Short mmCIF file of C-alpha atoms and ligand atoms in Angstrom, two decimals:
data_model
loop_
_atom_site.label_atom_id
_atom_site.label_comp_id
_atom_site.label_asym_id
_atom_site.label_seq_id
_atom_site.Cartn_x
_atom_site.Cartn_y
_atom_site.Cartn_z
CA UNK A 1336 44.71 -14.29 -3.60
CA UNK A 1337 46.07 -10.94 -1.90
CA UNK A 1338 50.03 -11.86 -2.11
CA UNK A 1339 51.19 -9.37 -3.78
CA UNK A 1340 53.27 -10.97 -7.32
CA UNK A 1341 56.83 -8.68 -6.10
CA UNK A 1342 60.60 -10.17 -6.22
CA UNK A 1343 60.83 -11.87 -2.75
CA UNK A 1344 63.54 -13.13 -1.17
CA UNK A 1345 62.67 -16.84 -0.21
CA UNK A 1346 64.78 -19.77 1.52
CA UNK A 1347 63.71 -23.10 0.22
CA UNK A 1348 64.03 -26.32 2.33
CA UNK A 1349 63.35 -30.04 1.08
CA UNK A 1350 64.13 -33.36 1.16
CA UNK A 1351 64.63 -34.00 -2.92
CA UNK A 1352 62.40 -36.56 -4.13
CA UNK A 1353 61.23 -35.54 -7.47
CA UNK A 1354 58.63 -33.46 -6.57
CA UNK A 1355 60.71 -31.28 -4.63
CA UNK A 1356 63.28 -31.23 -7.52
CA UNK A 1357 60.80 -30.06 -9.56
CA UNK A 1358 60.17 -27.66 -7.49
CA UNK A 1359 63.16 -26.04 -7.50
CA UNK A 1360 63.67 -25.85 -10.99
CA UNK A 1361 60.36 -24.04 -11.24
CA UNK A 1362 61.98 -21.51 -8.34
CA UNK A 1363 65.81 -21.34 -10.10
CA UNK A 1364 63.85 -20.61 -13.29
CA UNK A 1365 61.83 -17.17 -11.56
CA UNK A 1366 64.54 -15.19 -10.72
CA UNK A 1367 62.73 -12.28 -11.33
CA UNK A 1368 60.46 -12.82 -8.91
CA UNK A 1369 61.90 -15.35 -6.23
CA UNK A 1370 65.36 -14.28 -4.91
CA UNK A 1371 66.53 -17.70 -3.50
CA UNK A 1372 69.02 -16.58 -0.64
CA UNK A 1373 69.85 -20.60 -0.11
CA UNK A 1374 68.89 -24.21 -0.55
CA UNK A 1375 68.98 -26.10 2.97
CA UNK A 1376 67.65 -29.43 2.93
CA UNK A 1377 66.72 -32.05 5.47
CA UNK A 1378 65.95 -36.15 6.06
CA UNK A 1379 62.79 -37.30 4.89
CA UNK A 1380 62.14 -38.73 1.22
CA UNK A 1381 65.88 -40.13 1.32
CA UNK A 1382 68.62 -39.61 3.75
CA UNK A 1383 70.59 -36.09 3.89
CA UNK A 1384 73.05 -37.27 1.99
CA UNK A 1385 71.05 -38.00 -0.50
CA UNK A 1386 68.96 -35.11 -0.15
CA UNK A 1387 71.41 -32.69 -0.12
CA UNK A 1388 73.59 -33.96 -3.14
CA UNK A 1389 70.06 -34.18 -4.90
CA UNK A 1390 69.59 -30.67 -4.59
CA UNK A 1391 73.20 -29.88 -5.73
CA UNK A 1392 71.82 -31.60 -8.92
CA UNK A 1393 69.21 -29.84 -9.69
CA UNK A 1394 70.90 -25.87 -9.02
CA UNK A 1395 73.89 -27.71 -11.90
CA UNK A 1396 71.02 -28.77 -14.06
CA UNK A 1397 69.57 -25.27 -13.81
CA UNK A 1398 73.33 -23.73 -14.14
CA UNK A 1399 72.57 -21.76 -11.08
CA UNK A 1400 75.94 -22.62 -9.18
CA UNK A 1401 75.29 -18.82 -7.54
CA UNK A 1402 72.69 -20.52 -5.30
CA UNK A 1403 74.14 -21.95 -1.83
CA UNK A 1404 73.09 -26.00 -0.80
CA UNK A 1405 73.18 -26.27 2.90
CA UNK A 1406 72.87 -30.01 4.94
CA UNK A 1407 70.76 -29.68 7.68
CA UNK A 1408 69.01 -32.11 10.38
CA UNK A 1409 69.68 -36.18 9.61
CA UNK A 1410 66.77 -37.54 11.26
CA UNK A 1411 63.15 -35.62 12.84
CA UNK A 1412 63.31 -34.06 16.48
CA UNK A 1413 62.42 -36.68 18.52
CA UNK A 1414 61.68 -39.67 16.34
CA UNK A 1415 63.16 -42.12 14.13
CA UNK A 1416 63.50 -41.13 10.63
CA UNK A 1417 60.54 -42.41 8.18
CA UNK A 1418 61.95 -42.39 4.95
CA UNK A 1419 60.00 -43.04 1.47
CA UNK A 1420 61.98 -44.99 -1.44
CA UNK A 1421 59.34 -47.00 -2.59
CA UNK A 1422 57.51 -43.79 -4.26
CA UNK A 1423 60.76 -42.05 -5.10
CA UNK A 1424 63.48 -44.50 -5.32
CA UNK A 1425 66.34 -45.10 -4.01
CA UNK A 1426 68.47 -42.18 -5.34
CA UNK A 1427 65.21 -40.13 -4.31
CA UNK A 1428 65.42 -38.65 -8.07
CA UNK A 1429 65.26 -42.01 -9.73
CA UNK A 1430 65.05 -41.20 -13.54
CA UNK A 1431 67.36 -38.56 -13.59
CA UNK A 1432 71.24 -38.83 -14.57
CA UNK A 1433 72.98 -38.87 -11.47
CA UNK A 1434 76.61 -37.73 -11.40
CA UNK A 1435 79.04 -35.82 -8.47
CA UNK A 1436 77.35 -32.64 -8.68
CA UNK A 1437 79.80 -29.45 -9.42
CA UNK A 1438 77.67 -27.24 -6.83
CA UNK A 1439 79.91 -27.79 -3.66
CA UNK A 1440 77.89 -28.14 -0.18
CA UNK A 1441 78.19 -25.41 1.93
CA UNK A 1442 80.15 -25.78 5.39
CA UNK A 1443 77.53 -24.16 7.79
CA UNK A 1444 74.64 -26.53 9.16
CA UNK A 1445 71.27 -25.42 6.80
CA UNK A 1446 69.71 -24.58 10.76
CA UNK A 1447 73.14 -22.14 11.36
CA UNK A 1448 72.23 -20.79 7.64
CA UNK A 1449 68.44 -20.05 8.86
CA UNK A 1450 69.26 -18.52 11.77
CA UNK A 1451 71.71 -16.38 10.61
CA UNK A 1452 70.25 -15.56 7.79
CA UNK A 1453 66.71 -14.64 9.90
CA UNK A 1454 68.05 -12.83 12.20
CA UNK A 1455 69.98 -9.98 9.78
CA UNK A 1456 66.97 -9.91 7.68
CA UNK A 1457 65.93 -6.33 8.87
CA UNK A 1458 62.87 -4.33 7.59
CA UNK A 1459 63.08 -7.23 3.89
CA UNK A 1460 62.04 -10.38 5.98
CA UNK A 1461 62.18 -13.63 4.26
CA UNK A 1462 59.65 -16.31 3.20
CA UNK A 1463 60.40 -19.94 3.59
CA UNK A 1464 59.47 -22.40 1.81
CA UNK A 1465 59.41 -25.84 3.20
CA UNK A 1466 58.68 -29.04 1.36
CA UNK A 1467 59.84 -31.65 3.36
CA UNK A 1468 59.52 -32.55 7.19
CA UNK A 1469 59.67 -29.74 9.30
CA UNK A 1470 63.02 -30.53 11.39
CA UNK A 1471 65.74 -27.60 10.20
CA UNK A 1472 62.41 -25.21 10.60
CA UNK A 1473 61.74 -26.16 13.90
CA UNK A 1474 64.79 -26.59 14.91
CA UNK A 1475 65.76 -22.93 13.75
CA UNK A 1476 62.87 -21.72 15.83
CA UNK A 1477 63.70 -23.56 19.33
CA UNK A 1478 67.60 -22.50 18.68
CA UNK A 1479 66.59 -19.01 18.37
CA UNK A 1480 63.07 -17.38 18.68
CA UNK A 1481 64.33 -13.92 17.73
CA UNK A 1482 64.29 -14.85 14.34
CA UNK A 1483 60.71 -14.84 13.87
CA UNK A 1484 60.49 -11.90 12.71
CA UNK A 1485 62.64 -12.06 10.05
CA UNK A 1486 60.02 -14.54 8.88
CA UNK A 1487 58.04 -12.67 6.01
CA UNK A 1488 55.46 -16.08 5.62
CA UNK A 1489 55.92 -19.95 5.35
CA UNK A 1490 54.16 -21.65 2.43
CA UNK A 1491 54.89 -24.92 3.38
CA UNK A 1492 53.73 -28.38 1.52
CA UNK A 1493 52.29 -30.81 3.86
CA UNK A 1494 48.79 -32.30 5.86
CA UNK A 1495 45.74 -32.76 4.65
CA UNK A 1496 42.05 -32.42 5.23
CA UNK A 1497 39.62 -34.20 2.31
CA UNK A 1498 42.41 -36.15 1.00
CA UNK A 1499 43.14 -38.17 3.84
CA UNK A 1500 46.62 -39.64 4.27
CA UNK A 1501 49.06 -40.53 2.19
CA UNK A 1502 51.58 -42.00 4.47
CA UNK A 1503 48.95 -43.77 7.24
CA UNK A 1504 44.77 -43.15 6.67
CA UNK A 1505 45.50 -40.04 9.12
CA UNK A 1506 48.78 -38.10 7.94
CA UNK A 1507 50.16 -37.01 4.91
CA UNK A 1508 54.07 -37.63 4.66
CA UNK A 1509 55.98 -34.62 5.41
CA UNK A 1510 53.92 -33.81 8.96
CA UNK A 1511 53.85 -38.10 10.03
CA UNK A 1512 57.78 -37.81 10.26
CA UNK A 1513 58.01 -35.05 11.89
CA UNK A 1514 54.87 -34.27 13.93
CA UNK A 1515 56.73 -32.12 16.72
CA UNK A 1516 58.87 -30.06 14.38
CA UNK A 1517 55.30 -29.50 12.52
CA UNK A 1518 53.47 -28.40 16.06
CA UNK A 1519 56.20 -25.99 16.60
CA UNK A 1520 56.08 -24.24 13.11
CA UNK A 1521 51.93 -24.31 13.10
CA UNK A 1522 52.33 -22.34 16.61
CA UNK A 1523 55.21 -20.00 15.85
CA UNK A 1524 52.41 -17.05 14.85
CA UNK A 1525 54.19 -15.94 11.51
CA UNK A 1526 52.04 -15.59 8.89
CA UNK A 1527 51.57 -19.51 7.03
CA UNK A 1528 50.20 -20.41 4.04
CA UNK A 1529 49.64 -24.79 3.50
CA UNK A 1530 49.66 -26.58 0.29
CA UNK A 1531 48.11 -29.96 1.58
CA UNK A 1532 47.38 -32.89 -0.60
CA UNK A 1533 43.93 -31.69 -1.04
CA UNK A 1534 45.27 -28.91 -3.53
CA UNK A 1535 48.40 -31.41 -4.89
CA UNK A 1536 45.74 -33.55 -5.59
CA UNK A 1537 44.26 -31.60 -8.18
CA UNK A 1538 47.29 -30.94 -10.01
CA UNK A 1539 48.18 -34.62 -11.52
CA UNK A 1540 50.76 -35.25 -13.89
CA UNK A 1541 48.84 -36.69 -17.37
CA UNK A 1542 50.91 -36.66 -20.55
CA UNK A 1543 50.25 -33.20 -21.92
CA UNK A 1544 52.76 -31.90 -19.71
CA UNK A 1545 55.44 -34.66 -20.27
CA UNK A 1546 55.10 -34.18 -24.30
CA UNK A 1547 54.97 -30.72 -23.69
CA UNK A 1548 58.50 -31.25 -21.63
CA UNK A 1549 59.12 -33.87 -24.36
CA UNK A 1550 59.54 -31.42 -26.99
CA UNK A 1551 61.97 -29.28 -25.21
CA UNK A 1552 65.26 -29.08 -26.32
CA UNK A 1553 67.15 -28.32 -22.35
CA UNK A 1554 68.80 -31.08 -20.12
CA UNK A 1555 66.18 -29.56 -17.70
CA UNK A 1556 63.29 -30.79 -19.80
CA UNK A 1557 64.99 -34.01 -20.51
CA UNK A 1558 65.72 -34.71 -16.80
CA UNK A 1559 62.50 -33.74 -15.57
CA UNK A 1560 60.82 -36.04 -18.05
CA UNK A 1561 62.60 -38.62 -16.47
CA UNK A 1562 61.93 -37.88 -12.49
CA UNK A 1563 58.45 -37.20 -13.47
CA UNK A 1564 58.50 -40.61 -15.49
CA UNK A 1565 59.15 -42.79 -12.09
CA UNK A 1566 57.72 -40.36 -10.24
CA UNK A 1567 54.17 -41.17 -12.17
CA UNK A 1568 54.12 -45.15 -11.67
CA UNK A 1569 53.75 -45.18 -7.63
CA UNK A 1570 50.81 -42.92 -7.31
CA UNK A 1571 49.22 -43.81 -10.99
CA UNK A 1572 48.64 -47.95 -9.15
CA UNK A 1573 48.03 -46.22 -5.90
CA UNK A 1574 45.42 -44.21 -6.85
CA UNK A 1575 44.29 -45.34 -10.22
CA UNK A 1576 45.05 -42.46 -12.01
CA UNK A 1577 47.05 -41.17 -15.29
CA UNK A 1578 49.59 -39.84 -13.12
CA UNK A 1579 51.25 -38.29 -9.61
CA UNK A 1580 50.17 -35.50 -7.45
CA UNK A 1581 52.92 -32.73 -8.23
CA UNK A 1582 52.94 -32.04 -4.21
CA UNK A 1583 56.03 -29.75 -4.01
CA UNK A 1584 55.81 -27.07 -7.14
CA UNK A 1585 52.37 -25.57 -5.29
CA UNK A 1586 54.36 -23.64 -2.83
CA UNK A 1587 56.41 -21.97 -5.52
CA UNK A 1588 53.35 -21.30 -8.07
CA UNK A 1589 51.95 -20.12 -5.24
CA UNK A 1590 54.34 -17.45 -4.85
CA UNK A 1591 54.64 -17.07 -8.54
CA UNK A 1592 50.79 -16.68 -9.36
CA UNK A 1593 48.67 -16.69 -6.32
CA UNK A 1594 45.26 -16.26 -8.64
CA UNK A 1595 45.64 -19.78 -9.23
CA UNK A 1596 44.80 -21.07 -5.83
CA UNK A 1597 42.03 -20.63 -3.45
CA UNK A 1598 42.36 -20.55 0.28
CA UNK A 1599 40.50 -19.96 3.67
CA UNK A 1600 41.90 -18.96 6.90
CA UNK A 1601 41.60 -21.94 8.94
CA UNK A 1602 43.20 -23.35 12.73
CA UNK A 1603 45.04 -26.17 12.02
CA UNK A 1604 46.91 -28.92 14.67
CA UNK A 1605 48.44 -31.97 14.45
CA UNK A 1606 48.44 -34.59 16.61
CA UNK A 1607 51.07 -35.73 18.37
CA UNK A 1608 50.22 -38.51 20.54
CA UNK A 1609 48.08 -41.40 18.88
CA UNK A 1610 50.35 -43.98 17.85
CA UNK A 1611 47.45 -44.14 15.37
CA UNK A 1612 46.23 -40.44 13.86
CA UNK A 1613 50.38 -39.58 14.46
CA UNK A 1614 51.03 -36.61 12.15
CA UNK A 1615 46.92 -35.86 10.97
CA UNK A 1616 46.28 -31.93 10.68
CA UNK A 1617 43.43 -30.69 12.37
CA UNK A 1618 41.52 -28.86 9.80
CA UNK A 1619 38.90 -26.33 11.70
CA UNK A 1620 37.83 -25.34 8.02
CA UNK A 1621 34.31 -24.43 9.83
CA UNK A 1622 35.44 -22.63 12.67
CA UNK A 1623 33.71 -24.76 14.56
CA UNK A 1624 36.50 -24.94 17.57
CA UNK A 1625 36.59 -20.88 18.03
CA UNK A 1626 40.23 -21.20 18.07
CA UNK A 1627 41.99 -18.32 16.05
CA UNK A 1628 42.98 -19.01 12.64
CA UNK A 1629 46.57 -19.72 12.26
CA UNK A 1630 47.04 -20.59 8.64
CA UNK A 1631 45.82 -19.71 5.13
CA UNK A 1632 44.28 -23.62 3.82
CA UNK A 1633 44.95 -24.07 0.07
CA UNK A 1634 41.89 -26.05 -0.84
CA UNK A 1635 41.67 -25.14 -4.73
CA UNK A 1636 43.56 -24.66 -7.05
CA UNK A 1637 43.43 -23.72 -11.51
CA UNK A 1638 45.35 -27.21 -12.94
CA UNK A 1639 45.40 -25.87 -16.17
CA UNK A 1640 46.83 -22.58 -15.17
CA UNK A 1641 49.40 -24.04 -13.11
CA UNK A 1642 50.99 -26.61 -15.45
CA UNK A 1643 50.56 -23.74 -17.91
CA UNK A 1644 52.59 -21.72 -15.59
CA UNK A 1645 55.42 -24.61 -14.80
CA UNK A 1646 55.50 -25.61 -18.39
CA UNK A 1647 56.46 -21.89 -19.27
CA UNK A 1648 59.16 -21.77 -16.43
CA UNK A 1649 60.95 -24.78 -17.64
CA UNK A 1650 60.67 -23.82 -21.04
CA UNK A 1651 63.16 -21.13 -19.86
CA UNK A 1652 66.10 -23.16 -19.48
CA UNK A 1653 67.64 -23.59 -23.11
CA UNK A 1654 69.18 -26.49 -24.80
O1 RIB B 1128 53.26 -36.08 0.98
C1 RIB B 1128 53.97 -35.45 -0.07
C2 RIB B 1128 55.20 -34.79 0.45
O2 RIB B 1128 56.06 -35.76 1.05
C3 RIB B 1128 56.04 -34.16 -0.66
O3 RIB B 1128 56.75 -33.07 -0.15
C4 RIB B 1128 56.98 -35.25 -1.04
O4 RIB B 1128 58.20 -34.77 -1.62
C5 RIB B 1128 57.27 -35.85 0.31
O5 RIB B 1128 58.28 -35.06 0.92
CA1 CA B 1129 59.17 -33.03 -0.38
#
């Protein structure tokens, strides 16, 4: 892949969920590469209050109090909020230890943060990173369209193409609740880069990884185990398999070690309308529709090199 492997300054937005958690201790642990200029989170997995104080957890666990949590959007643009506690829980984190985290929230709205933030960005634009629904993105984007270019690229989880659906037989999770806030970010014309199920599926948690975490001696490693623990037993009597789709950590190995993936420049939509294909992703991998491409399509991606790559990341924290 061309990205170029420099220190980048990112903003990261989720809805923790393990996955996303996960995630973002892969990121805090990269600081030599990923300069995370905030945390702003969003409804989907859980509510934002859960969301938010989840990723206040996980910047404590990491001892990265430096990094700033912002609350954004409650519920998707338009529509009610889908949210998904029978694959994460109803903490969202379920199997980690959950206390009052000491990372504070921050005052401004996680949209105010983006915009803001986007719009002083000068000649060092900024990459986000979005793993949950798309609301605080789009949202950002309809408050203020000068801030698009302050946008350096968006490697964003979500759709799919092979896979199918994870959330109906048409739409993966993260684009079903928010379909709208998704249409707006696939047609905002900054550079994008999608980690759809069809790559998350090919990075599945078996136990080498877990006794690999197993025998680390860091609350990191020990609270990880844990997430990824419940986080295995949904998808592993879904799908029949030894473990869960890590969705959420391919956007950030991504930017860490974009060998490991393979992509093709593809136009993708999402539907809108049909109560029934609500939220699918329009994969013209064939550029069969002569539309321009608008996104980079993560289709493959190295499973040994990437949970060789998380593996060494979270060995970083120390006991
Ligand atoms: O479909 C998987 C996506 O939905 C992941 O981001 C997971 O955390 C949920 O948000
Ligand atoms: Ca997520």
């Amino acid at each position: 892949m061309s990205e170029a492997n420099t220190t980048r300054r990112i903003i990261i937005d989720c809805d923790p969920g393990q996955d996303d958690a996960v995630m973002l201790l892969l990121a805090l642990a990269s600081p030599e590469a990923l300069d995370i200029l905030g945390i702003t989170t969003v409804a989907g997995n859980v509510p934002l209050d859960l969301t938010q104080r989840n990723a206040r957890l996980m910047c404590e666990f990491a001892g990265r109090h430096d990094v700033p949590v912002f609350a954004g959007c409650d519920r998707p643009l338009q529509r009610a909020l889908v949210t998904a506690e029978s694959v994460h829980g109803t903490t969202g984190i379920d199997g980690a230890s959950i206390h009052r985290p000491a990372v504070p929230l921050q005052d401004r709205h996680a949209v105010d943060f983006i915009v803001e933030t986007l719009l002083a960005a000068g000649d060092d634009p900024v990459t986000l990173v979005p793993t949950g629904p798309l609301t605080n993105i789009a949202a950002a984007i309809e408050a203020d369209p000068r801030i698009l270019p302050g946008i350096r690229r968006i490697v964003m989880m979500g759709g799919a193409m092979r896979e199918g659906g994870n959330t109906t037989p048409s739409a993966e999770f993260n684009i079903y609740v928010d379909p709208e806030a998704a249409e707006i970010v696939l047609g905002c014309g900054r550079p994008l880069t999608i980690a759809p199920l069809d790559v998350s599926h090919q990075v599945v948690v078996t136990h080498e990884p877990l006794d690999a975490l197993r025998a680390m001696p860091s609350r990191v490693a020990a609270e990880t185990v844990g997430m990824l623990e419940f986080f295995n037993r949904y998808d592993s009597e879904k799908y029949g398999t030894e473990g869960a789709p890590l969705h959420d950590p391919c956007t950030i190995a991504y930017l860490l070690a974009p060998e490991l993936f393979e992509g093709k420049l593809c136009h993708v939509a999402v539907e809108t309308g049909s109560a029934l294909t609500r939220g699918h992703t329009a994969v013209d991998f064939w550029g069969v529709t002569g539309h321009p491409p608008n996104a980079l399509w993560l289709h493959r991606v190295d499973p040994a090199g990437f949970f060789a790559l998380l593996i060494e990341r979270l060995g970083r924290y120390d006991g």
